Short mmCIF file of C-alpha atoms and ligand atoms in Angstrom, two decimals:
data_model
loop_
_atom_site.label_atom_id
_atom_site.label_comp_id
_atom_site.label_asym_id
_atom_site.label_seq_id
_atom_site.Cartn_x
_atom_site.Cartn_y
_atom_site.Cartn_z
CA UNK A 1 -0.73 7.15 18.82
CA UNK A 2 -3.60 8.72 16.93
CA UNK A 3 -7.04 8.08 18.35
CA UNK A 4 -8.78 9.24 15.24
CA UNK A 5 -6.81 7.85 12.30
CA UNK A 6 -6.33 4.11 12.75
CA UNK A 7 -3.35 2.69 10.91
CA UNK A 8 -2.85 -1.06 11.22
CA UNK A 9 0.09 -3.17 10.13
CA UNK A 10 -0.33 -6.73 8.88
CA UNK A 11 3.12 -8.34 9.05
CA UNK A 12 3.94 -11.68 7.50
CA UNK A 13 6.25 -13.61 5.24
CA UNK A 14 3.73 -13.91 2.39
CA UNK A 15 5.67 -16.65 0.64
CA UNK A 16 3.48 -16.48 -1.38
CA UNK A 17 0.30 -14.49 -0.72
CA UNK A 18 -2.87 -16.62 -0.85
CA UNK A 19 -6.64 -16.11 -0.62
CA UNK A 20 -6.54 -16.47 3.19
CA UNK A 21 -4.22 -13.44 3.41
CA UNK A 22 -6.31 -11.46 0.93
CA UNK A 23 -9.45 -12.20 2.93
CA UNK A 24 -7.79 -10.85 6.10
CA UNK A 25 -6.63 -7.73 4.24
CA UNK A 26 -10.14 -7.18 2.84
CA UNK A 27 -11.74 -7.39 6.26
CA UNK A 28 -9.06 -5.33 8.00
CA UNK A 29 -9.39 -2.63 5.35
CA UNK A 30 -13.05 -2.24 6.38
CA UNK A 31 -12.19 -1.87 10.05
CA UNK A 32 -9.14 0.40 9.89
CA UNK A 33 -8.46 3.65 8.05
CA UNK A 34 -5.20 2.37 6.60
CA UNK A 35 -3.64 -1.08 6.46
CA UNK A 36 0.04 -1.60 5.69
CA UNK A 37 0.83 -5.12 4.58
CA UNK A 38 4.42 -5.50 5.78
CA UNK A 39 6.46 -8.21 4.09
CA UNK A 40 9.17 -9.62 6.34
CA UNK A 41 12.49 -9.72 4.50
CA UNK A 42 13.81 -12.59 6.64
CA UNK A 43 17.28 -12.67 5.06
CA UNK A 44 18.44 -15.59 7.27
CA UNK A 45 15.91 -18.03 5.87
CA UNK A 46 16.00 -18.66 2.12
CA UNK A 47 12.53 -18.22 0.67
CA UNK A 48 11.03 -19.58 -2.52
CA UNK A 49 10.39 -15.98 -3.58
CA UNK A 50 12.73 -13.15 -2.66
CA UNK A 51 11.33 -10.08 -0.97
CA UNK A 52 11.00 -8.13 -4.23
CA UNK A 53 8.87 -10.88 -5.76
CA UNK A 54 6.81 -11.35 -2.60
CA UNK A 55 6.09 -7.62 -2.50
CA UNK A 56 5.13 -7.61 -6.17
CA UNK A 57 2.70 -10.51 -5.66
CA UNK A 58 1.22 -8.91 -2.52
CA UNK A 59 0.78 -5.61 -4.39
CA UNK A 60 -1.13 -7.36 -7.15
CA UNK A 61 -3.18 -9.30 -4.60
CA UNK A 62 -4.39 -6.23 -2.73
CA UNK A 63 -4.69 -3.82 -5.64
CA UNK A 64 -8.47 -3.47 -5.25
CA UNK A 65 -8.24 -1.99 -1.73
CA UNK A 66 -7.63 1.76 -1.87
CA UNK A 67 -6.59 2.14 1.79
CA UNK A 68 -4.02 -0.68 1.72
CA UNK A 69 -0.30 -0.12 1.21
CA UNK A 70 2.50 -2.64 0.86
CA UNK A 71 5.97 -2.32 2.38
CA UNK A 72 8.81 -4.52 3.54
CA UNK A 73 10.56 -4.66 6.88
CA UNK A 74 13.48 -6.35 8.59
CA UNK A 75 14.15 -6.58 12.30
CA UNK A 76 11.41 -6.59 14.89
CA UNK A 77 7.83 -6.15 13.75
CA UNK A 78 7.08 -3.88 16.73
CA UNK A 79 9.97 -1.61 15.69
CA UNK A 80 8.51 -1.42 12.20
CA UNK A 81 5.14 -0.46 13.68
CA UNK A 82 6.79 2.33 15.68
CA UNK A 83 8.60 3.57 12.56
CA UNK A 84 5.28 4.09 10.76
CA UNK A 85 3.53 5.42 13.86
CA UNK A 86 1.18 2.45 14.19
CA UNK A 87 0.13 0.52 17.31
CA UNK A 88 -2.27 -2.02 15.83
CA UNK A 89 -0.89 -5.31 14.53
CA UNK A 90 -3.13 -7.59 12.50
CA UNK A 91 -2.74 -11.35 12.31
CA UNK A 92 -5.02 -13.98 10.85
CA UNK A 93 -6.04 -17.03 12.87
CA UNK A 94 -6.76 -20.23 11.04
CA UNK A 95 -6.75 -23.65 12.57
CA UNK A 96 -6.22 -24.52 16.22
CA UNK A 97 -2.55 -25.26 15.63
CA UNK A 98 -2.03 -21.59 14.73
CA UNK A 99 -3.25 -20.55 18.11
CA UNK A 100 -0.20 -21.50 20.14
CA UNK A 101 2.18 -19.83 17.70
CA UNK A 102 0.08 -16.67 17.47
CA UNK A 103 -0.42 -16.58 21.23
CA UNK A 104 3.32 -16.87 21.83
CA UNK A 105 4.10 -14.21 19.25
CA UNK A 106 1.44 -11.83 20.61
CA UNK A 107 2.79 -12.22 24.15
CA UNK A 108 6.37 -11.64 22.97
CA UNK A 109 5.30 -8.53 21.11
CA UNK A 110 3.33 -7.36 24.14
CA UNK A 111 6.46 -7.74 26.26
CA UNK A 112 8.56 -5.85 23.71
CA UNK A 113 6.04 -3.09 23.10
CA UNK A 114 3.12 -2.96 25.54
CA UNK A 115 1.50 -0.17 23.53
CA UNK A 116 0.99 -2.49 20.55
CA UNK A 117 -2.41 -4.20 20.30
CA UNK A 118 -2.58 -7.42 18.31
CA UNK A 119 -5.90 -7.85 16.54
CA UNK A 120 -6.62 -11.36 15.28
CA UNK A 121 -9.07 -11.91 12.46
CA UNK A 122 -10.53 -15.40 12.30
CA UNK A 123 -10.02 -16.72 8.79
CA UNK A 124 -13.19 -17.43 6.87
CA UNK A 125 -14.17 -21.07 6.70
CA UNK A 126 -13.32 -21.59 3.04
CA UNK A 127 -9.69 -20.60 3.68
CA UNK A 128 -9.19 -22.42 6.99
CA UNK A 129 -6.84 -25.00 5.48
CA UNK A 130 -4.94 -22.62 3.19
CA UNK A 131 -1.36 -21.78 4.13
CA UNK A 132 1.66 -20.74 2.10
CA UNK A 133 3.35 -24.01 3.10
CA UNK A 134 0.44 -26.09 1.77
CA UNK A 135 0.29 -24.00 -1.40
CA UNK A 136 4.03 -24.47 -2.02
CA UNK A 137 3.86 -28.19 -1.39
CA UNK A 138 0.93 -28.74 -3.74
CA UNK A 139 2.45 -26.50 -6.44
CA UNK A 140 5.84 -28.20 -6.15
CA UNK A 141 4.14 -31.54 -6.89
CA UNK A 142 2.26 -30.15 -9.87
CA UNK A 143 -1.12 -29.98 -8.10
CA UNK A 144 -3.88 -27.45 -8.72
CA UNK A 145 -3.69 -24.43 -6.39
CA UNK A 146 -6.19 -22.30 -8.30
CA UNK A 147 -8.71 -22.34 -5.43
CA UNK A 148 -6.07 -21.11 -2.98
CA UNK A 149 -4.17 -18.35 -4.80
CA UNK A 150 -4.88 -15.81 -7.55
CA UNK A 151 -3.92 -16.88 -11.09
CA UNK A 152 -0.79 -14.72 -11.21
CA UNK A 153 0.53 -16.44 -8.07
CA UNK A 154 -0.25 -19.90 -9.44
CA UNK A 155 1.58 -19.01 -12.67
CA UNK A 156 4.60 -17.70 -10.77
CA UNK A 157 4.70 -20.86 -8.64
CA UNK A 158 4.59 -23.09 -11.72
CA UNK A 159 7.38 -21.06 -13.32
CA UNK A 160 9.55 -21.16 -10.21
CA UNK A 161 9.20 -24.92 -9.73
CA UNK A 162 9.91 -25.51 -13.43
CA UNK A 163 13.10 -23.43 -13.07
CA UNK A 164 14.10 -25.34 -9.94
CA UNK A 165 13.56 -28.68 -11.66
CA UNK A 166 15.82 -27.62 -14.54
CA UNK A 167 18.64 -26.44 -12.29
O1 PNS B 201 3.51 -15.14 7.94
P1 PNS B 201 4.38 -15.56 9.06
O2 PNS B 201 5.61 -16.26 8.55
O3 PNS B 201 3.66 -16.35 10.11
O4 PNS B 201 4.88 -14.18 9.74
C1 PNS B 201 5.70 -14.19 10.87
C2 PNS B 201 6.20 -12.77 11.16
C3 PNS B 201 6.97 -12.23 9.98
C4 PNS B 201 5.03 -11.85 11.46
C5 PNS B 201 7.09 -12.87 12.42
O5 PNS B 201 8.06 -13.85 12.22
C6 PNS B 201 7.77 -11.55 12.76
O6 PNS B 201 7.14 -10.65 13.27
N1 PNS B 201 9.06 -11.45 12.46
C7 PNS B 201 9.85 -10.27 12.70
C8 PNS B 201 10.79 -10.47 13.88
C9 PNS B 201 10.04 -10.27 15.19
O7 PNS B 201 9.47 -9.23 15.43
N2 PNS B 201 10.03 -11.30 16.02
C10 PNS B 201 9.39 -11.23 17.30
C11 PNS B 201 7.99 -11.81 17.25
S1 PNS B 201 8.03 -13.36 18.06
#
């Protein structure tokens, strides 16, 4: 646990990354010396984008922040934090319905690793309604997601749903 250099880990599924995530990364990168965006592999649950694609999209989404790195992890998030010598976990908080889930997860992580501090950033107002689930649903129905995700994510979503329709 370094008191001087503050490394924070922002774990998530990022399926796909959206402006809400990028906003949290931007703000966390101002508060901490280093932020690792950790993409959860989640092999048990099929994802629209596999971990390699999710990492690639996250990397492009956070390219402007010099103190932000991108990695993937499997297993417990607190174990990943220990493996990179970090004790600060970042999570974004959006709407009230997030609160119960985040609260439960923070308490579980606290139980597993009392040394880990969860730091919640309140999502900025313009992204309050943006979630990967909403983005996927809109994109799957051919709707415009350009206000929610960067262009390269919107293009990848359109491509993926076109492929899925063909198959
Ligand atoms: O973006 P998401 O899907 O809300 O992220 C959830 C994530 C990946 C942070 C969470 O599911 C997680 O930490 N998974 C790893 C397994 C783990 O540590 N579970 C215990 C926390 S309840």
